Amino acid sequence: MTDDQPDTAPTCPLEANAVPIHGSGPNVDRHALWEQLRSRFGQVAPVRLSSDLAVWLVLGYEENLEVMRDWSTYSRDTRLWKDIREGRRQLNGELRPTMSYRASALYADGAEHARLIAPINDALARLSETRIHDDIVETSDLLIDAFCAAGRADLIGDYAALLPALLMNRFFGLADTYGYALSHLSKTMWNPDPALASDAATQMGNYFLGLVQRKKAEPGADLTSWMIEHETGMTDSELVDQLILLSGAGHEPTTNLLGNVLWTLLVDSEVAREYSSGGVLLEEIINHVVWTEPPVQALAGRFPTRDVTLAHTRIGAGEPLVMGFAAAHADPRLAGASDSHAAGSSLPAGHNSAHLIWGAGEHRCPARSLAMQIVSVGVNRLLDRIHNLQLGVPPAELRWREEIFMRALAELPVTFTPVAAPERSRFPVALTPSTAASDDTADEPSDLLSRVLRWWRARASS
Ligand code: HEM
């Protein structure tokens, strides 16, 4: 732009050049899309996520790392977004969660980030390995019990979508019945209908406020109580925002990674054969999926604190950047990323660069090992108990979710040899939303949490 040009929207390079990538459909070839953008624009491309939302998509591996590591230049604070500062948008629940704002660690930089992330890190560190492992096995078993006799299931709706939500709910210190409401709320917060998403965000706030009040009265050995008693001394409202962050960040990506690993084992017969013969470890398969089909293809956002040049692209202060993990993993400058194979294996051997799926810099995921355990124990438990697992539809008929920044199945229908659910003294009733809806109302305390549960029960039964 020259000095004598007016600074209006049509001359803004981001607005003027943004390539629409919304509405491409679930079956769009994402690999081809990232490469087309890279060959046209280089390592940073202007793209349109909806008719009124243009962002810079970072495609290069090194550039993604640079953006995530340099928080003083690339802030996570959505309030610095140019559109917000200039009054063209509101930071409300109608924006996708990662572009919205809460007073949580995710949207803070520097010292404020350190203050807010400390209770999360310290609470997560207090979950013992044994407890994590036992809770994953028990929760997986509970879910498998509910469908194992039927000989068919949807491994997304019946398993992958519920496992992380029920587990997080346990770690928060609540009974499993509440986990179904939590799962429903987390999912609805991502609903493209802004009214539904906004309603779910409000209910989520109520859910966690009820939880904080309950745990203040009756502390336990759980994440909520440990965060309440942390030396940082957060207010109730700050506690609610950190709990919403933990719940939101922990659910969707873990579901999608678990789903994509199960899908790979079902559709890639070579990978499945190598896994069952012991030729390749499950961790290697997860690593392969993360490199080639990352469940989070791209993640918003960062906001430059000043005008910057990134990979020869001029980016104005406050113009939104989105990290392109999938594009970065396919960056041609990462020699050998996709063409070298371990001896005798169909899986790429990998290379010296780490994948970006956990992020980098101060906001890197604090729960990497927990997430990996949920996925690996969740897969192992399912394969130990369910035999002759087959896809229930031809691979081409599988429904993928529309969101371009996610690689996520809507459903994963399977068939298998039916097996009776064992008698379990701890789980006499196989919990499903319908049985949960009539569960334990007798001793329900009349707090906010219960009101949210009743709201969810009404939705589940409608
Ligand atoms: C496969 C599963 C997961 C993936 C791929 C994933 C990925 C990520 C990524 C990329 C970030 C960085 C966000 C950014 O830079 O803006 C992040 C942050 C975060 N994740 Fe995870 N995550 C996963 C599971 C979990 C789980 C299970 C939890 C909770 C128990 C969790 C809690 C968080 C939190 C609290 C943050 C914010 C950290 C901060 O802002 O400092 N994540 N995660």
Short mmCIF file of C-alpha atoms and ligand atoms in Angstrom, two decimals:
data_model
loop_
_atom_site.label_atom_id
_atom_site.label_comp_id
_atom_site.label_asym_id
_atom_site.label_seq_id
_atom_site.Cartn_x
_atom_site.Cartn_y
_atom_site.Cartn_z
CA MET A 1 0.00 0.00 0.00
CA THR A 2 1.37 3.47 -0.86
CA ASP A 3 1.01 6.47 1.42
CA ASP A 4 -1.58 8.22 -0.76
CA GLN A 5 -3.96 5.22 -0.84
CA PRO A 6 -6.86 5.46 1.63
CA ASP A 7 -6.68 2.86 4.43
CA THR A 8 -10.06 1.27 3.73
CA ALA A 9 -11.10 -2.38 3.75
CA PRO A 10 -10.83 -3.05 -0.04
CA THR A 11 -7.13 -2.03 -0.11
CA CYS A 12 -6.25 -4.08 2.98
CA PRO A 13 -4.18 -7.00 1.55
CA LEU A 14 -5.83 -9.45 3.93
CA GLU A 15 -9.41 -8.49 3.01
CA ALA A 16 -8.64 -7.97 -0.69
CA ASN A 17 -6.82 -11.27 -1.30
CA ALA A 18 -8.43 -13.69 1.16
CA VAL A 19 -9.31 -16.99 -0.54
CA PRO A 20 -12.61 -18.44 0.70
CA ILE A 21 -11.99 -21.88 2.18
CA HIS A 22 -15.26 -22.18 4.10
CA GLY A 23 -18.01 -24.35 2.70
CA SER A 24 -15.46 -26.52 0.86
CA GLY A 25 -17.33 -29.61 2.14
CA PRO A 26 -16.11 -32.37 4.42
CA ASN A 27 -14.46 -34.33 1.61
CA VAL A 28 -12.26 -31.52 0.32
CA ASP A 29 -8.66 -32.70 -0.23
CA ARG A 30 -7.07 -30.66 2.55
CA HIS A 31 -3.52 -31.66 1.57
CA ALA A 32 -4.10 -30.29 -1.94
CA LEU A 33 -5.72 -27.14 -0.55
CA TRP A 34 -2.75 -26.28 1.70
CA GLU A 35 -0.32 -26.88 -1.20
CA GLN A 36 -2.36 -24.70 -3.59
CA LEU A 37 -2.29 -21.90 -1.04
CA ARG A 38 1.45 -22.38 -0.47
CA SER A 39 2.28 -22.27 -4.17
CA ARG A 40 0.15 -19.15 -4.66
CA PHE A 41 1.12 -17.12 -1.58
CA GLY A 42 4.22 -18.71 0.01
CA GLN A 43 4.31 -19.67 3.68
CA VAL A 44 1.56 -17.28 4.84
CA ALA A 45 -1.78 -17.16 2.99
CA PRO A 46 -4.81 -14.88 3.36
CA VAL A 47 -7.94 -17.04 3.70
CA ARG A 48 -11.61 -16.42 4.44
CA LEU A 49 -13.19 -18.60 7.14
CA SER A 50 -16.65 -17.14 6.63
CA SER A 51 -18.07 -14.34 4.53
CA ASP A 52 -16.95 -11.77 7.11
CA LEU A 53 -13.87 -13.39 8.66
CA ALA A 54 -10.48 -13.18 6.92
CA VAL A 55 -7.30 -14.48 8.62
CA TRP A 56 -3.66 -15.12 7.77
CA LEU A 57 -3.06 -18.88 7.65
CA VAL A 58 0.54 -19.77 8.53
CA LEU A 59 1.62 -22.69 6.32
CA GLY A 60 5.37 -23.02 6.96
CA TYR A 61 6.79 -25.19 9.74
CA GLU A 62 9.41 -22.68 10.92
CA GLU A 63 6.94 -19.80 10.60
CA ASN A 64 4.40 -21.61 12.80
CA LEU A 65 7.09 -22.17 15.42
CA GLU A 66 8.19 -18.53 15.23
CA VAL A 67 4.63 -17.29 15.78
CA MET A 68 3.93 -19.62 18.71
CA ARG A 69 7.26 -18.97 20.42
CA ASP A 70 7.31 -15.17 20.21
CA TRP A 71 4.39 -14.14 22.42
CA SER A 72 5.55 -10.54 22.74
CA THR A 73 5.15 -10.06 18.96
CA TYR A 74 2.31 -12.53 18.39
CA SER A 75 -0.07 -12.19 21.31
CA ARG A 76 -2.75 -14.75 22.20
CA ASP A 77 -4.97 -11.97 23.59
CA THR A 78 -8.03 -11.74 21.31
CA ARG A 79 -8.76 -8.23 22.63
CA LEU A 80 -5.86 -7.04 20.43
CA TRP A 81 -7.74 -8.18 17.29
CA LYS A 82 -7.98 -5.15 15.00
CA ASP A 83 -11.71 -5.70 14.37
CA ILE A 84 -12.37 -5.65 18.10
CA ARG A 85 -10.23 -2.58 18.76
CA GLU A 86 -11.94 -0.73 15.91
CA GLY A 87 -15.44 -1.75 17.08
CA ARG A 88 -16.35 -3.88 14.04
CA ARG A 89 -16.98 -7.01 16.16
CA GLN A 90 -17.87 -8.05 19.68
CA LEU A 91 -15.94 -10.65 21.64
CA ASN A 92 -18.99 -12.68 22.56
CA GLY A 93 -20.04 -16.32 22.68
CA GLU A 94 -21.09 -16.14 19.04
CA LEU A 95 -17.48 -16.31 17.89
CA ARG A 96 -15.77 -19.69 17.66
CA PRO A 97 -14.27 -20.41 21.12
CA THR A 98 -10.62 -19.96 20.10
CA MET A 99 -11.38 -16.47 18.72
CA SER A 100 -13.54 -15.43 21.65
CA TYR A 101 -12.28 -14.23 25.04
CA ARG A 102 -12.29 -15.43 28.63
CA ALA A 103 -10.01 -14.48 31.48
CA SER A 104 -8.18 -17.81 31.13
CA ALA A 105 -4.54 -18.75 30.60
CA LEU A 106 -5.24 -19.39 26.92
CA TYR A 107 -5.85 -15.69 26.19
CA ALA A 108 -3.13 -14.29 28.47
CA ASP A 109 0.50 -13.46 27.75
CA GLY A 110 3.67 -13.23 29.85
CA ALA A 111 3.29 -12.75 33.63
CA GLU A 112 -0.53 -12.98 33.57
CA HIS A 113 -0.27 -16.23 31.62
CA ALA A 114 2.24 -17.60 34.16
CA ARG A 115 -0.14 -16.70 37.03
CA LEU A 116 -3.15 -18.42 35.43
CA ILE A 117 -1.43 -21.53 34.05
CA ALA A 118 0.35 -22.40 37.35
CA PRO A 119 -2.78 -23.80 39.10
CA ILE A 120 -3.60 -25.84 35.96
CA ASN A 121 -0.08 -27.27 35.67
CA ASP A 122 0.20 -28.01 39.39
CA ALA A 123 -3.25 -29.63 39.57
CA LEU A 124 -2.57 -31.81 36.50
CA ALA A 125 0.77 -32.87 38.05
CA ARG A 126 -1.07 -34.13 41.15
CA LEU A 127 -3.04 -36.70 39.12
CA SER A 128 -1.03 -39.87 39.71
CA GLU A 129 -0.11 -42.19 36.82
CA THR A 130 -1.98 -45.03 38.51
CA ARG A 131 -5.14 -42.99 38.96
CA ILE A 132 -5.04 -41.78 35.35
CA HIS A 133 -4.52 -45.30 34.03
CA ASP A 134 -7.20 -46.87 36.26
CA ASP A 135 -9.75 -44.16 35.46
CA ILE A 136 -9.17 -44.54 31.71
CA VAL A 137 -9.58 -48.33 31.93
CA GLU A 138 -12.71 -48.08 34.11
CA THR A 139 -14.32 -45.42 31.95
CA SER A 140 -13.48 -47.25 28.72
CA ASP A 141 -14.99 -50.41 30.19
CA LEU A 142 -18.12 -48.57 31.26
CA LEU A 143 -18.63 -47.30 27.71
CA ILE A 144 -17.78 -50.63 26.05
CA ASP A 145 -20.21 -52.44 28.42
CA ALA A 146 -23.01 -50.29 27.02
CA PHE A 147 -22.58 -51.53 23.42
CA CYS A 148 -20.55 -54.78 23.48
CA ALA A 149 -23.59 -57.08 23.39
CA ALA A 150 -25.11 -55.32 20.37
CA GLY A 151 -22.41 -56.32 17.88
CA ARG A 152 -22.49 -52.83 16.41
CA ALA A 153 -21.61 -49.33 17.60
CA ASP A 154 -20.68 -45.85 16.49
CA LEU A 155 -17.14 -45.52 17.82
CA ILE A 156 -17.37 -41.73 17.76
CA GLY A 157 -20.75 -41.15 19.46
CA ASP A 158 -20.60 -44.19 21.75
CA TYR A 159 -16.91 -44.06 22.62
CA ALA A 160 -14.43 -41.44 21.38
CA ALA A 161 -16.71 -38.46 22.07
CA LEU A 162 -17.64 -39.64 25.57
CA LEU A 163 -14.36 -41.02 26.90
CA PRO A 164 -12.47 -37.70 27.32
CA ALA A 165 -15.56 -35.90 28.67
CA LEU A 166 -16.35 -38.57 31.28
CA LEU A 167 -12.69 -38.72 32.28
CA MET A 168 -12.30 -34.95 32.62
CA ASN A 169 -15.52 -34.93 34.62
CA ARG A 170 -14.08 -37.56 36.99
CA PHE A 171 -10.84 -35.59 37.31
CA PHE A 172 -12.95 -32.49 38.11
CA GLY A 173 -14.43 -34.57 40.95
CA LEU A 174 -17.95 -35.38 39.73
CA ALA A 175 -20.05 -38.50 39.18
CA ASP A 176 -20.14 -40.01 35.69
CA THR A 177 -23.76 -38.98 35.14
CA TYR A 178 -22.65 -35.36 34.97
CA GLY A 179 -20.08 -36.28 32.33
CA TYR A 180 -22.83 -36.77 29.73
CA ALA A 181 -24.08 -33.22 30.30
CA LEU A 182 -20.47 -31.98 30.08
CA SER A 183 -19.92 -33.85 26.83
CA HIS A 184 -23.10 -32.39 25.35
CA LEU A 185 -22.20 -28.85 26.41
CA SER A 186 -18.61 -29.07 25.08
CA LYS A 187 -19.88 -30.32 21.73
CA THR A 188 -22.63 -27.70 21.49
CA MET A 189 -20.13 -24.90 22.19
CA TRP A 190 -18.70 -25.70 18.73
CA ASN A 191 -22.12 -25.72 17.04
CA PRO A 192 -22.19 -23.47 13.95
CA ASP A 193 -25.59 -22.11 15.14
CA PRO A 194 -24.48 -19.06 17.19
CA ALA A 195 -27.59 -19.12 19.39
CA LEU A 196 -27.03 -22.76 20.40
CA ALA A 197 -23.29 -22.22 20.90
CA SER A 198 -23.91 -19.13 23.01
CA ASP A 199 -26.55 -20.91 25.13
CA ALA A 200 -24.13 -23.81 25.71
CA ALA A 201 -21.36 -21.38 26.72
CA THR A 202 -23.67 -19.84 29.34
CA GLN A 203 -24.69 -23.27 30.64
CA MET A 204 -21.03 -24.31 30.75
CA GLY A 205 -20.30 -21.27 32.96
CA ASN A 206 -23.19 -22.30 35.27
CA TYR A 207 -21.97 -25.89 35.33
CA PHE A 208 -18.52 -24.90 36.54
CA LEU A 209 -19.75 -22.22 38.95
CA GLY A 210 -21.90 -24.91 40.59
CA LEU A 211 -18.86 -27.19 40.69
CA VAL A 212 -16.61 -24.54 42.32
CA GLN A 213 -19.25 -23.81 44.97
CA ARG A 214 -19.72 -27.49 45.68
CA LYS A 215 -15.97 -28.18 45.94
CA LYS A 216 -15.42 -25.19 48.22
CA ALA A 217 -17.95 -26.73 50.60
CA GLU A 218 -16.71 -30.31 50.15
CA PRO A 219 -13.12 -30.44 48.80
CA GLY A 220 -11.82 -33.71 47.42
CA ALA A 221 -8.78 -35.20 45.67
CA ASP A 222 -9.61 -33.65 42.30
CA LEU A 223 -8.47 -30.96 39.86
CA THR A 224 -11.16 -28.48 40.99
CA SER A 225 -10.27 -28.69 44.69
CA TRP A 226 -6.53 -28.51 43.95
CA MET A 227 -7.03 -25.40 41.81
CA ILE A 228 -9.20 -23.81 44.52
CA GLU A 229 -6.54 -24.38 47.18
CA HIS A 230 -3.63 -23.29 44.93
CA GLU A 231 -1.42 -20.50 46.32
CA THR A 232 -2.30 -18.28 43.31
CA GLY A 233 -5.66 -17.65 45.00
CA MET A 234 -7.99 -17.29 42.01
CA THR A 235 -11.45 -15.74 42.27
CA ASP A 236 -14.52 -17.91 41.57
CA SER A 237 -14.88 -16.31 38.18
CA GLU A 238 -11.21 -17.02 37.32
CA LEU A 239 -11.61 -20.61 38.50
CA VAL A 240 -14.66 -21.03 36.26
CA ASP A 241 -12.73 -19.68 33.26
CA GLN A 242 -9.76 -22.03 33.84
CA LEU A 243 -12.13 -25.01 34.25
CA ILE A 244 -13.91 -24.11 31.01
CA LEU A 245 -10.50 -23.92 29.32
CA LEU A 246 -9.48 -27.35 30.65
CA SER A 247 -12.76 -28.90 29.63
CA GLY A 248 -12.88 -27.31 26.16
CA ALA A 249 -9.20 -27.88 25.37
CA GLY A 250 -9.27 -31.45 26.66
CA HIS A 251 -12.36 -32.79 24.95
CA GLU A 252 -12.63 -32.15 21.21
CA PRO A 253 -9.00 -32.72 20.10
CA THR A 254 -8.70 -35.90 22.18
CA THR A 255 -11.95 -37.25 20.71
CA ASN A 256 -10.73 -36.49 17.20
CA LEU A 257 -7.30 -38.03 17.69
CA LEU A 258 -8.82 -41.18 19.20
CA GLY A 259 -11.31 -41.33 16.29
CA ASN A 260 -8.60 -40.86 13.65
CA VAL A 261 -6.39 -43.57 15.17
CA LEU A 262 -9.33 -46.03 15.27
CA TRP A 263 -10.21 -45.07 11.68
CA THR A 264 -6.59 -45.70 10.55
CA LEU A 265 -6.61 -49.13 12.17
CA LEU A 266 -9.92 -49.95 10.46
CA VAL A 267 -9.20 -48.68 6.95
CA ASP A 268 -5.46 -49.26 6.58
CA SER A 269 -5.10 -53.03 6.53
CA GLU A 270 -1.30 -52.83 6.37
CA VAL A 271 -1.11 -50.71 9.52
CA ALA A 272 -3.63 -53.00 11.26
CA ARG A 273 -1.65 -56.13 10.29
CA GLU A 274 1.62 -54.66 11.50
CA TYR A 275 0.01 -53.56 14.74
CA SER A 276 -1.53 -56.97 15.45
CA SER A 277 1.72 -58.78 14.61
CA GLY A 278 3.68 -56.50 16.93
CA GLY A 279 5.64 -54.96 14.04
CA VAL A 280 4.69 -51.45 15.04
CA LEU A 281 3.77 -49.92 18.39
CA LEU A 282 0.52 -48.05 18.97
CA GLU A 283 2.57 -44.94 19.86
CA GLU A 284 4.13 -45.08 16.37
CA ILE A 285 0.67 -45.30 14.78
CA ILE A 286 -0.53 -42.31 16.84
CA ASN A 287 2.59 -40.42 15.75
CA HIS A 288 1.92 -41.34 12.12
CA VAL A 289 -1.71 -40.10 12.37
CA VAL A 290 -0.62 -36.88 14.06
CA TRP A 291 1.83 -36.14 11.21
CA THR A 292 -0.41 -37.13 8.33
CA GLU A 293 -4.02 -36.53 9.51
CA PRO A 294 -3.71 -34.18 12.50
CA PRO A 295 -7.12 -33.96 14.21
CA VAL A 296 -6.54 -30.23 14.62
CA GLN A 297 -5.52 -29.13 11.11
CA ALA A 298 -5.22 -25.47 12.08
CA LEU A 299 -5.77 -23.45 15.23
CA ALA A 300 -6.65 -19.80 15.83
CA GLY A 301 -5.23 -17.43 16.77
CA ARG A 302 -2.43 -14.96 17.34
CA PHE A 303 -2.60 -11.15 17.04
CA PRO A 304 0.55 -9.17 16.16
CA THR A 305 1.24 -6.43 18.67
CA ARG A 306 2.77 -4.29 15.86
CA ASP A 307 3.07 -4.35 12.06
CA VAL A 308 5.31 -7.32 11.17
CA THR A 309 6.79 -9.13 8.19
CA LEU A 310 6.47 -12.91 8.32
CA ALA A 311 7.86 -14.97 5.42
CA HIS A 312 7.93 -11.83 3.20
CA THR A 313 4.28 -11.06 4.03
CA ARG A 314 3.35 -7.73 5.59
CA ILE A 315 0.85 -8.26 8.39
CA GLY A 316 -0.80 -5.36 10.15
CA ALA A 317 -0.98 -5.04 13.94
CA GLY A 318 -4.01 -6.93 15.24
CA GLU A 319 -4.70 -8.89 12.03
CA PRO A 320 -5.56 -12.47 13.06
CA LEU A 321 -3.15 -15.32 12.40
CA VAL A 322 -4.08 -19.00 12.41
CA MET A 323 -1.48 -21.72 12.96
CA GLY A 324 -1.62 -24.28 10.15
CA PHE A 325 -0.40 -27.50 11.74
CA ALA A 326 -1.35 -29.84 8.89
CA ALA A 327 0.23 -27.54 6.28
CA ALA A 328 3.37 -27.18 8.41
CA HIS A 329 3.69 -30.96 8.69
CA ALA A 330 3.69 -31.15 4.87
CA ASP A 331 6.17 -28.26 4.47
CA PRO A 332 8.47 -29.38 1.61
CA ARG A 333 11.42 -27.84 3.49
CA LEU A 334 11.07 -30.69 6.03
CA ALA A 335 13.08 -33.12 3.93
CA GLY A 336 12.05 -36.73 4.41
CA ALA A 337 8.85 -35.88 6.24
CA SER A 338 6.73 -38.14 4.14
CA ASP A 339 8.93 -40.27 1.94
CA SER A 340 11.23 -42.22 4.28
CA HIS A 341 9.91 -45.42 5.82
CA ALA A 342 11.12 -47.54 8.72
CA ALA A 343 12.56 -50.85 7.54
CA GLY A 344 9.72 -53.27 6.80
CA SER A 345 7.05 -50.78 7.93
CA SER A 346 4.38 -48.90 6.01
CA LEU A 347 4.71 -45.97 8.39
CA PRO A 348 6.98 -43.02 7.67
CA ALA A 349 10.09 -43.26 9.83
CA GLY A 350 9.75 -39.61 10.78
CA HIS A 351 12.57 -37.09 10.93
CA ASN A 352 14.31 -34.79 13.33
CA SER A 353 11.53 -32.21 13.57
CA ALA A 354 8.85 -32.56 16.23
CA HIS A 355 5.24 -32.40 15.11
CA LEU A 356 3.34 -29.27 16.12
CA ILE A 357 0.14 -30.84 17.36
CA TRP A 358 0.80 -29.85 21.01
CA GLY A 359 1.65 -26.29 20.06
CA ALA A 360 4.88 -24.58 21.19
CA GLY A 361 6.04 -21.71 23.35
CA GLU A 362 4.25 -20.60 26.49
CA HIS A 363 0.80 -21.92 25.42
CA ARG A 364 2.02 -25.43 24.52
CA CYS A 365 -0.39 -28.08 25.73
CA PRO A 366 0.10 -28.84 29.43
CA ALA A 367 -1.63 -32.23 29.09
CA ARG A 368 0.30 -33.97 26.32
CA SER A 369 1.05 -37.09 28.28
CA LEU A 370 -2.51 -37.30 29.66
CA ALA A 371 -3.97 -36.96 26.16
CA MET A 372 -1.61 -39.62 24.77
CA GLN A 373 -2.59 -41.98 27.57
CA ILE A 374 -6.32 -41.45 26.95
CA VAL A 375 -5.84 -42.30 23.29
CA SER A 376 -3.49 -45.26 23.72
CA VAL A 377 -5.28 -46.89 26.67
CA GLY A 378 -8.65 -46.13 25.03
CA VAL A 379 -7.59 -47.91 21.80
CA ASN A 380 -5.96 -50.84 23.60
CA ARG A 381 -8.93 -51.41 25.90
CA LEU A 382 -11.34 -51.44 22.97
CA LEU A 383 -9.22 -53.85 20.93
CA ASP A 384 -8.70 -56.13 23.96
CA ARG A 385 -12.43 -56.49 24.55
CA ILE A 386 -13.96 -56.28 21.08
CA HIS A 387 -13.02 -58.81 18.42
CA ASN A 388 -13.49 -58.94 14.65
CA LEU A 389 -13.94 -55.19 14.56
CA GLN A 390 -14.96 -54.13 11.02
CA LEU A 391 -16.17 -50.93 9.42
CA GLY A 392 -19.98 -50.92 9.27
CA VAL A 393 -20.05 -49.00 5.94
CA PRO A 394 -17.64 -48.77 2.97
CA PRO A 395 -14.81 -46.30 3.77
CA ALA A 396 -16.07 -43.88 1.09
CA GLU A 397 -19.42 -43.59 2.90
CA LEU A 398 -17.92 -42.46 6.21
CA ARG A 399 -19.15 -38.98 7.16
CA TRP A 400 -16.46 -36.44 8.04
CA ARG A 401 -17.26 -33.23 9.86
CA GLU A 402 -17.57 -30.03 7.85
CA GLU A 403 -15.12 -27.87 9.84
CA ILE A 404 -12.13 -27.23 7.59
CA PHE A 405 -9.76 -26.81 10.55
CA MET A 406 -10.62 -30.21 11.96
CA ARG A 407 -10.04 -33.66 10.57
CA ALA A 408 -12.79 -35.40 12.46
CA LEU A 409 -15.30 -38.12 11.73
CA ALA A 410 -18.96 -37.41 12.45
CA GLU A 411 -19.54 -41.14 13.01
CA LEU A 412 -17.49 -44.33 12.85
CA PRO A 413 -20.00 -47.19 12.46
CA VAL A 414 -18.54 -50.63 13.19
CA THR A 415 -19.67 -54.22 13.57
CA PHE A 416 -18.01 -56.90 15.69
CA THR A 417 -18.63 -60.21 17.45
CA PRO A 418 -21.19 -59.51 20.19
CA VAL A 419 -20.09 -60.32 23.71
CA ALA A 420 -22.13 -60.10 26.93
CA ALA A 421 -21.27 -57.23 29.27
CA PRO A 422 -19.65 -58.54 32.45
CA GLU A 423 -21.31 -58.10 35.83
CA ARG A 424 -19.60 -55.15 37.47
CA SER A 425 -20.25 -54.25 41.05
CA ARG A 426 -19.07 -50.66 40.44
CA PHE A 427 -21.20 -50.10 37.34
CA PRO A 428 -24.45 -52.04 37.80
CA VAL A 429 -26.15 -49.91 35.13
CA ALA A 430 -24.67 -49.33 31.71
CA LEU A 431 -24.79 -45.55 31.52
CA THR A 432 -26.21 -44.04 28.41
CA PRO A 433 -27.79 -40.61 28.10
CA SER A 434 -31.24 -42.20 28.47
CA THR A 435 -30.39 -44.13 31.64
CA ALA A 436 -28.42 -41.17 33.01
CA ALA A 437 -31.50 -39.02 32.57
CA SER A 438 -33.38 -41.05 35.18
CA ASP A 439 -30.39 -41.67 37.43
CA ASP A 440 -29.97 -40.72 41.10
CA THR A 441 -32.36 -37.78 41.28
CA ALA A 442 -33.14 -38.73 44.89
CA ASP A 443 -30.03 -37.30 46.51
CA GLU A 444 -29.49 -34.44 44.07
CA PRO A 445 -28.50 -31.22 45.82
CA SER A 446 -30.33 -28.12 44.60
CA ASP A 447 -27.34 -26.24 43.21
CA LEU A 448 -26.53 -24.74 39.83
CA LEU A 449 -24.91 -27.93 38.69
CA SER A 450 -28.12 -29.85 39.15
CA ARG A 451 -30.09 -27.18 37.29
CA VAL A 452 -27.70 -27.60 34.35
CA LEU A 453 -28.08 -31.36 34.57
CA ARG A 454 -31.87 -31.01 34.48
CA TRP A 455 -31.54 -28.68 31.45
CA TRP A 456 -29.43 -31.28 29.69
CA ARG A 457 -31.80 -34.12 30.59
CA ALA A 458 -34.64 -32.19 28.99
CA ARG A 459 -32.53 -31.80 25.82
CA ALA A 460 -31.38 -35.43 25.84
CA SER A 461 -34.96 -36.69 26.04
CA SER A 462 -36.42 -34.22 23.48
C1 HEM B 1 -5.05 -34.91 21.41
C2 HEM B 1 -5.39 -34.07 22.34
C3 HEM B 1 -4.89 -32.66 22.47
C4 HEM B 1 -4.32 -31.83 21.55
C5 HEM B 1 -4.02 -32.14 20.09
C6 HEM B 1 -4.03 -30.58 22.20
C7 HEM B 1 -3.43 -29.50 21.58
C8 HEM B 1 -3.20 -28.29 22.20
C9 HEM B 1 -2.58 -27.13 21.56
C10 HEM B 1 -2.12 -27.08 20.13
C11 HEM B 1 -2.52 -26.14 22.47
C12 HEM B 1 -1.92 -24.74 22.24
C13 HEM B 1 -3.00 -23.70 21.98
C14 HEM B 1 -2.42 -22.38 21.54
O1 HEM B 1 -1.20 -22.24 21.40
O2 HEM B 1 -3.21 -21.45 21.30
C15 HEM B 1 -3.11 -26.64 23.68
C16 HEM B 1 -3.25 -25.90 24.81
C17 HEM B 1 -3.90 -26.37 25.93
N1 HEM B 1 -4.34 -27.66 26.16
FE1 HEM B 1 -4.22 -29.22 24.91
N2 HEM B 1 -4.43 -30.67 23.51
C18 HEM B 1 -4.96 -31.92 23.71
C19 HEM B 1 -5.46 -32.43 24.88
C20 HEM B 1 -5.60 -31.72 26.04
C21 HEM B 1 -6.16 -32.21 27.26
C22 HEM B 1 -6.66 -33.66 27.49
C23 HEM B 1 -6.18 -31.17 28.14
C24 HEM B 1 -6.67 -31.13 29.57
C25 HEM B 1 -6.60 -32.09 30.43
C26 HEM B 1 -5.59 -30.03 27.48
C27 HEM B 1 -5.44 -28.78 28.05
C28 HEM B 1 -4.89 -27.68 27.41
C29 HEM B 1 -4.79 -26.37 28.03
C30 HEM B 1 -5.27 -25.99 29.43
C31 HEM B 1 -4.18 -25.54 27.09
C32 HEM B 1 -3.86 -24.04 27.23
C33 HEM B 1 -2.42 -23.85 27.62
C34 HEM B 1 -2.03 -22.40 27.66
O3 HEM B 1 -2.71 -21.54 27.09
O4 HEM B 1 -0.98 -22.11 28.27
N3 HEM B 1 -5.25 -30.39 26.21
N4 HEM B 1 -3.49 -27.95 23.50
#
